[in-house]
mmCIF file of N, CA and C in Angstrom:
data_model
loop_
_atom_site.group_PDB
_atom_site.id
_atom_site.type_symbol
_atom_site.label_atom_id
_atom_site.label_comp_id
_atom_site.label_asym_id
_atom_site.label_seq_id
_atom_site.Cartn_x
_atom_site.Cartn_y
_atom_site.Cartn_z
ATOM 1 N N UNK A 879 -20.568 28.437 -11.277
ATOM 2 C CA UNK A 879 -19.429 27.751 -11.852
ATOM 3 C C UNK A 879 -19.503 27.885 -13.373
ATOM 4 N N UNK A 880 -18.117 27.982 -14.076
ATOM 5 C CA UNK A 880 -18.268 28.057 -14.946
ATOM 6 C C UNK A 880 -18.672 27.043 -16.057
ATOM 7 N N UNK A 881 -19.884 27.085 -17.216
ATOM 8 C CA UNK A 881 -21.072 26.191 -17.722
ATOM 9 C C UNK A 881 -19.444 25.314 -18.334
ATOM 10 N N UNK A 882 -18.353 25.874 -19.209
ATOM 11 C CA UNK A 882 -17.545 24.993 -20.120
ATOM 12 C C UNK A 882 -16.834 24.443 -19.644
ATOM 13 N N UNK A 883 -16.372 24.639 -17.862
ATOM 14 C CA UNK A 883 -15.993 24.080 -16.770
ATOM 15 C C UNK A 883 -16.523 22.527 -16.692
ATOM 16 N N UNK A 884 -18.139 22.788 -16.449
ATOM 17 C CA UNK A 884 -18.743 21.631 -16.171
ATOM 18 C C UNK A 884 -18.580 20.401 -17.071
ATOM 19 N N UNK A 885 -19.232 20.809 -18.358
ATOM 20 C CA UNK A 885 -19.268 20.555 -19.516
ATOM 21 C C UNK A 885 -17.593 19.519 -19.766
ATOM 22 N N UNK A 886 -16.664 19.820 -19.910
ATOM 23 C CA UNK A 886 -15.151 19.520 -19.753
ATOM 24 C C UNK A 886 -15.187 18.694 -18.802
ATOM 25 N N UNK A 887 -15.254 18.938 -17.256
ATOM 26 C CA UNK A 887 -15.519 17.669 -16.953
ATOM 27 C C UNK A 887 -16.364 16.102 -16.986
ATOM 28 N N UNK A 888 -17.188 16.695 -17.044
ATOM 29 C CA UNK A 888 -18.363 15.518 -17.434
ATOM 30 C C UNK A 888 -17.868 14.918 -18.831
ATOM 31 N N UNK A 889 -17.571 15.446 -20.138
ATOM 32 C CA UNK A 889 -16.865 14.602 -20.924
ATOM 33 C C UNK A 889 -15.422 14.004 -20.680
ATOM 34 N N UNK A 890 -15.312 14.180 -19.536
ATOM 35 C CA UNK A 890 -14.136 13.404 -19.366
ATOM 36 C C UNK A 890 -13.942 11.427 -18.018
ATOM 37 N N UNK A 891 -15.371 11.916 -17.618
ATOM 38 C CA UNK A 891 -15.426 11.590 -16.629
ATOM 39 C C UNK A 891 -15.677 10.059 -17.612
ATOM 40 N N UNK A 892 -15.403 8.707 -16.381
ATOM 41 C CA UNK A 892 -15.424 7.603 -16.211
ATOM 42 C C UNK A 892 -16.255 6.267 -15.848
ATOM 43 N N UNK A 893 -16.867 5.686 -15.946
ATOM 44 C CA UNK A 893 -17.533 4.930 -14.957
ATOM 45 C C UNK A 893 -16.613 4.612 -13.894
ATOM 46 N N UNK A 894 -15.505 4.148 -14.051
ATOM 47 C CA UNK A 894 -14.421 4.506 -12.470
ATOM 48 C C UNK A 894 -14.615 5.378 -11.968
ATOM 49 N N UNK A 895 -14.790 6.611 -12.657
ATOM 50 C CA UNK A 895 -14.849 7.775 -11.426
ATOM 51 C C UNK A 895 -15.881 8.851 -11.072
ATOM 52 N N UNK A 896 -17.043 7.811 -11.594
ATOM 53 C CA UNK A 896 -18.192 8.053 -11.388
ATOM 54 C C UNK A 896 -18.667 6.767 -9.627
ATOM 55 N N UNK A 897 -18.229 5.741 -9.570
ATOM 56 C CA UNK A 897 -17.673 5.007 -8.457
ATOM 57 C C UNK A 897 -17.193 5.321 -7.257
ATOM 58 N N UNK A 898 -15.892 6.021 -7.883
ATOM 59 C CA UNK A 898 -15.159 6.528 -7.105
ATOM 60 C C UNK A 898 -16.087 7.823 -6.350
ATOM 61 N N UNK A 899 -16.826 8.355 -6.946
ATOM 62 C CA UNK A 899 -16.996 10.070 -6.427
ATOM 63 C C UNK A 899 -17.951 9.398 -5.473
ATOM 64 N N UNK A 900 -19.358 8.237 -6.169
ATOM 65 C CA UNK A 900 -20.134 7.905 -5.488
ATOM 66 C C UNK A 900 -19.591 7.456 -3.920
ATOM 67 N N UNK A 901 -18.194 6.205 -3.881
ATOM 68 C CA UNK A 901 -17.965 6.034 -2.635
ATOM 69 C C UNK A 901 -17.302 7.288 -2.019
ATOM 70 N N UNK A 902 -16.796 8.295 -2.318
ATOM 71 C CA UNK A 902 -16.268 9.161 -1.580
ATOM 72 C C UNK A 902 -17.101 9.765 -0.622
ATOM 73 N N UNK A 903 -18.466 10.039 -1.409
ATOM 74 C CA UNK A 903 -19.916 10.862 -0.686
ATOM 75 C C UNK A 903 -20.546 9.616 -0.248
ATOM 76 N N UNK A 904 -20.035 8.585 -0.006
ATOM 77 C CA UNK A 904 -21.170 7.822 0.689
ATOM 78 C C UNK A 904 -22.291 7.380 0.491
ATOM 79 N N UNK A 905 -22.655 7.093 -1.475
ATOM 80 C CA UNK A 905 -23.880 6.803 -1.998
ATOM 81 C C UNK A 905 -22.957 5.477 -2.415
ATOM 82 N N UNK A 906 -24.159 4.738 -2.188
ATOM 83 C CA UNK A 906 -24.031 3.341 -2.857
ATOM 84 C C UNK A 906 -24.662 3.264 -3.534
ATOM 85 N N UNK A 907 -23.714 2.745 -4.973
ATOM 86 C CA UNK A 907 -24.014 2.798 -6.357
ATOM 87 C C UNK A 907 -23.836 1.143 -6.845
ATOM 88 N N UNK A 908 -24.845 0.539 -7.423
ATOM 89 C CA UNK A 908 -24.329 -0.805 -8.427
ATOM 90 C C UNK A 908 -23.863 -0.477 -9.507
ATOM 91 N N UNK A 909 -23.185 -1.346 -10.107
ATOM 92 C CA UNK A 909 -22.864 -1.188 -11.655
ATOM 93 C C UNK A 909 -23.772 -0.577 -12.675
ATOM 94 N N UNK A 910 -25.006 -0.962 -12.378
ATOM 95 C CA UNK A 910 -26.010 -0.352 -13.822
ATOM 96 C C UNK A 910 -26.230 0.404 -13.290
ATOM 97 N N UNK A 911 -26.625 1.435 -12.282
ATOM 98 C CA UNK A 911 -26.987 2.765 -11.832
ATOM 99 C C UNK A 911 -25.764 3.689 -12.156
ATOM 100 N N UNK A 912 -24.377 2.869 -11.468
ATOM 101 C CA UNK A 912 -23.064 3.570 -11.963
ATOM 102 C C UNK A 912 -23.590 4.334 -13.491
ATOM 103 N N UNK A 913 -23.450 3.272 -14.390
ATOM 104 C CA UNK A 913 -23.809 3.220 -16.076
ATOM 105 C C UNK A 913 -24.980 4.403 -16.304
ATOM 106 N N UNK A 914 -26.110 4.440 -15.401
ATOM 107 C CA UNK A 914 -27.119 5.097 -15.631
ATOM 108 C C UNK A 914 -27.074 6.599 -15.641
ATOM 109 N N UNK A 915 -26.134 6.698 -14.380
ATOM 110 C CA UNK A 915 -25.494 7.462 -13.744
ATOM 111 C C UNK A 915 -24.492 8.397 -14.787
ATOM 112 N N UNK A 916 -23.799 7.981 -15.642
ATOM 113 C CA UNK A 916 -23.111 8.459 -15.935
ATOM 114 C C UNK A 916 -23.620 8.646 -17.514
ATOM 115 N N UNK A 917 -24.419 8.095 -17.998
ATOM 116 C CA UNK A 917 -24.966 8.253 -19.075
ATOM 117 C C UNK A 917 -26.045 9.459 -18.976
ATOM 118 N N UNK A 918 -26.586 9.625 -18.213
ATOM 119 C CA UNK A 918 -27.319 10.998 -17.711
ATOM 120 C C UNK A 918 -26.796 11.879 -17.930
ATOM 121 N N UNK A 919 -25.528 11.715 -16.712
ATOM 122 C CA UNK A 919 -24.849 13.072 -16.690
ATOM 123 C C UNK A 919 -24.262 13.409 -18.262
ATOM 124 N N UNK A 920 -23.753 12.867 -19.151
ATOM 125 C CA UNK A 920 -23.309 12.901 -20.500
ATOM 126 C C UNK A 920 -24.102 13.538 -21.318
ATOM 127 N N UNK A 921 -25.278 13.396 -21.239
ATOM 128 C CA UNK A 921 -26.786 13.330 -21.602
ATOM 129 C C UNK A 921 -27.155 14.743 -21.707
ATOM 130 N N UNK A 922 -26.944 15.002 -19.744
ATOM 131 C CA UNK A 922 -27.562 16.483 -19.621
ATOM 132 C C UNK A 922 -26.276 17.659 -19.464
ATOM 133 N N UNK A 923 -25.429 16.932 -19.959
ATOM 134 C CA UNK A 923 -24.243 17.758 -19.241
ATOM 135 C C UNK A 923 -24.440 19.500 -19.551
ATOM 136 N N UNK A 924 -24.999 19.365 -20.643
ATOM 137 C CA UNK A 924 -25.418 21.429 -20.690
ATOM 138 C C UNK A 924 -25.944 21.484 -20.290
ATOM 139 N N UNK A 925 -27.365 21.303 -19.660
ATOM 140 C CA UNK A 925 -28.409 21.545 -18.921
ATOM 141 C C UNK A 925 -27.388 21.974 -17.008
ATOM 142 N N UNK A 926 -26.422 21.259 -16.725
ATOM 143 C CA UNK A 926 -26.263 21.288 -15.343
ATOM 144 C C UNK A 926 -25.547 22.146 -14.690
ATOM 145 N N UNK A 927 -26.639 22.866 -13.895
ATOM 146 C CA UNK A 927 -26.203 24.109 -12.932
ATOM 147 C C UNK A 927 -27.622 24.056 -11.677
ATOM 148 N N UNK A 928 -26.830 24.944 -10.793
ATOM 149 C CA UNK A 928 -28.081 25.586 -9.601
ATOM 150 C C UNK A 928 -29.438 25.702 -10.073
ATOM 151 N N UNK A 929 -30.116 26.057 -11.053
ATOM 152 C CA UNK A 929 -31.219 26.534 -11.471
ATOM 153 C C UNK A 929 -31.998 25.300 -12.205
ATOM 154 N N UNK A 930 -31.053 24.315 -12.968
ATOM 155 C CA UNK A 930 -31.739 22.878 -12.830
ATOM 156 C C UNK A 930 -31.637 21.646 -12.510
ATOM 157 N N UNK A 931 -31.443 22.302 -11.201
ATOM 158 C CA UNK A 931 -31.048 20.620 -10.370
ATOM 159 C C UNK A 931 -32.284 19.800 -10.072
ATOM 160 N N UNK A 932 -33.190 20.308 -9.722
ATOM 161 C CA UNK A 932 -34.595 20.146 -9.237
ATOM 162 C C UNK A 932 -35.053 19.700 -10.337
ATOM 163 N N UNK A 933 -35.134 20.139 -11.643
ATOM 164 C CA UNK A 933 -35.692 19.467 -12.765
ATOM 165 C C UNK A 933 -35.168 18.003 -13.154
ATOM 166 N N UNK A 934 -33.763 18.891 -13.329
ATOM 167 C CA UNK A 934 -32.865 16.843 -13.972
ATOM 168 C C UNK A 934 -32.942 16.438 -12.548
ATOM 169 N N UNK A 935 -33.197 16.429 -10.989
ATOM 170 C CA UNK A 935 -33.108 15.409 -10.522
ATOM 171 C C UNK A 935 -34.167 14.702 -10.309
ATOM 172 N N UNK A 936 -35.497 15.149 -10.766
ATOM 173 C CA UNK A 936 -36.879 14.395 -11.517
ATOM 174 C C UNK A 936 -36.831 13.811 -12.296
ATOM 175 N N UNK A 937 -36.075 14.208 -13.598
ATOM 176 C CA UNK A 937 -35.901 13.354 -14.785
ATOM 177 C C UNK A 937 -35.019 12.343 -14.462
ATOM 178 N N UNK A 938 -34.095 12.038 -13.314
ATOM 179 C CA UNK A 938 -32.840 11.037 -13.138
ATOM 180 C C UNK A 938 -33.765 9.801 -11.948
ATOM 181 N N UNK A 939 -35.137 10.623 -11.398
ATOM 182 C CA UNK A 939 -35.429 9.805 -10.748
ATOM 183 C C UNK A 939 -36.173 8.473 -11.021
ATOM 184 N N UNK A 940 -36.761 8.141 -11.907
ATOM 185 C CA UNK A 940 -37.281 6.668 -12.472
ATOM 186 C C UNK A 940 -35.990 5.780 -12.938
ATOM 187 N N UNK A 941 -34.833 6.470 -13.291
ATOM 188 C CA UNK A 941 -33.893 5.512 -13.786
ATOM 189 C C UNK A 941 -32.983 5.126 -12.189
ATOM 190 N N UNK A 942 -33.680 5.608 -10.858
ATOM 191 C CA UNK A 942 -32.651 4.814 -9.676
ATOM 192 C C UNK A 942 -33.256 4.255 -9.113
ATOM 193 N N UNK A 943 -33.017 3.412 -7.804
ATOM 194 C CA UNK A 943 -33.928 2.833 -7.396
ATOM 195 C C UNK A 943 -33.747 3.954 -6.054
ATOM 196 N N UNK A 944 -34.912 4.136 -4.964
ATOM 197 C CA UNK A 944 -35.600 4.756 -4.462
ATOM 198 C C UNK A 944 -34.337 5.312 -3.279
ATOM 199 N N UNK A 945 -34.071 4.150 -2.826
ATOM 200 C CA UNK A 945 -32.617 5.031 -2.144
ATOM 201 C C UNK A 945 -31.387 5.348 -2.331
ATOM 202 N N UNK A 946 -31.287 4.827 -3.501
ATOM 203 C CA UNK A 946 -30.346 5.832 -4.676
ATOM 204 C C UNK A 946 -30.791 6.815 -4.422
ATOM 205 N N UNK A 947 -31.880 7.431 -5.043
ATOM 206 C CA UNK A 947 -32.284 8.638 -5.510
ATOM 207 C C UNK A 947 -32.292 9.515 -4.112
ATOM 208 N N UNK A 948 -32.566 8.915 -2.712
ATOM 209 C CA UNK A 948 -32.713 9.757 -1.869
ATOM 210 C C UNK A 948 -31.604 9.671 -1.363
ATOM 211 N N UNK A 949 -30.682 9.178 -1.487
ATOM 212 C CA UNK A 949 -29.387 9.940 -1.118
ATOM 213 C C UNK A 949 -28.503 10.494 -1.793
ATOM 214 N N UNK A 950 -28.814 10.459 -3.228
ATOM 215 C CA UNK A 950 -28.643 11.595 -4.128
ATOM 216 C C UNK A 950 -28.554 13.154 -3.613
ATOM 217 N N UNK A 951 -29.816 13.036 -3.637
ATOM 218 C CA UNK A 951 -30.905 14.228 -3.438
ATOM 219 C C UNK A 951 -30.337 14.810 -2.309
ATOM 220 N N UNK A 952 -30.157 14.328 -0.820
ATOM 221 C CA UNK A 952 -29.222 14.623 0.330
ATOM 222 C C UNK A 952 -27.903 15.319 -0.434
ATOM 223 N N UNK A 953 -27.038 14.522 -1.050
ATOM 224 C CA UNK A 953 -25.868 14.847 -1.093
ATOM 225 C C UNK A 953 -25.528 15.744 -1.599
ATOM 226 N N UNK A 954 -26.198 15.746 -2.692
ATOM 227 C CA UNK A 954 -26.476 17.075 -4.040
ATOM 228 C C UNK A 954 -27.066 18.489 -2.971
ATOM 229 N N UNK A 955 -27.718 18.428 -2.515
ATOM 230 C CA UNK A 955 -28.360 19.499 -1.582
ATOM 231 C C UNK A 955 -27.122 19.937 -0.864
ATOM 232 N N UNK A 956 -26.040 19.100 0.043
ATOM 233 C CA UNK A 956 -25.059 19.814 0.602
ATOM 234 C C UNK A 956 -24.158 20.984 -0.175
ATOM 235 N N UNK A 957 -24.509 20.284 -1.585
ATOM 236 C CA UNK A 957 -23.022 20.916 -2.217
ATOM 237 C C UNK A 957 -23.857 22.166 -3.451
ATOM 238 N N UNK A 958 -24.614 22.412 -3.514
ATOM 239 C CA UNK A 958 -25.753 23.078 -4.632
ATOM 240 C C UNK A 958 -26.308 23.898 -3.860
#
């Protein structure tokens, strides 16, 4: 995908629709993970493609709590 693609979206994106995407895929998200969540992605937004998902999703893992992170990790795997 294209990197200025990504990039463009992620600065556009919401804590609404960071919510929203979470209930669509079926991760349950609280408010401060939402926040965490989306401050990451802002964070790493150049870093994110196929080749470092495995890294940032190590670095994203101390800021979720444990089944956050593992159904992350599930969901992200379908679509990556």
């Amino acid at each position: 995908m294209n990197q200025n693609l990504i990039v463009y979206y992620i600065n556009q994106l919401t804590l609404e629709d960071v919510k929203k995407l979470a209930k669509q895929y079926n991760v349950k998200l609280d408010d401060n993970e939402s926040k965490v969540i989306l401050n990451f992605l802002k964070k790493n937004k150049s870093r994110i493609n196929k080749e470092n998902k495995n890294a940032l999703l190590r670095e994203a893992k101390p800021l979720l709590k444990k089944s956050t992170y593992d159904t992350l990790v599930l969901t992200i795997d379908k679509f990556l």
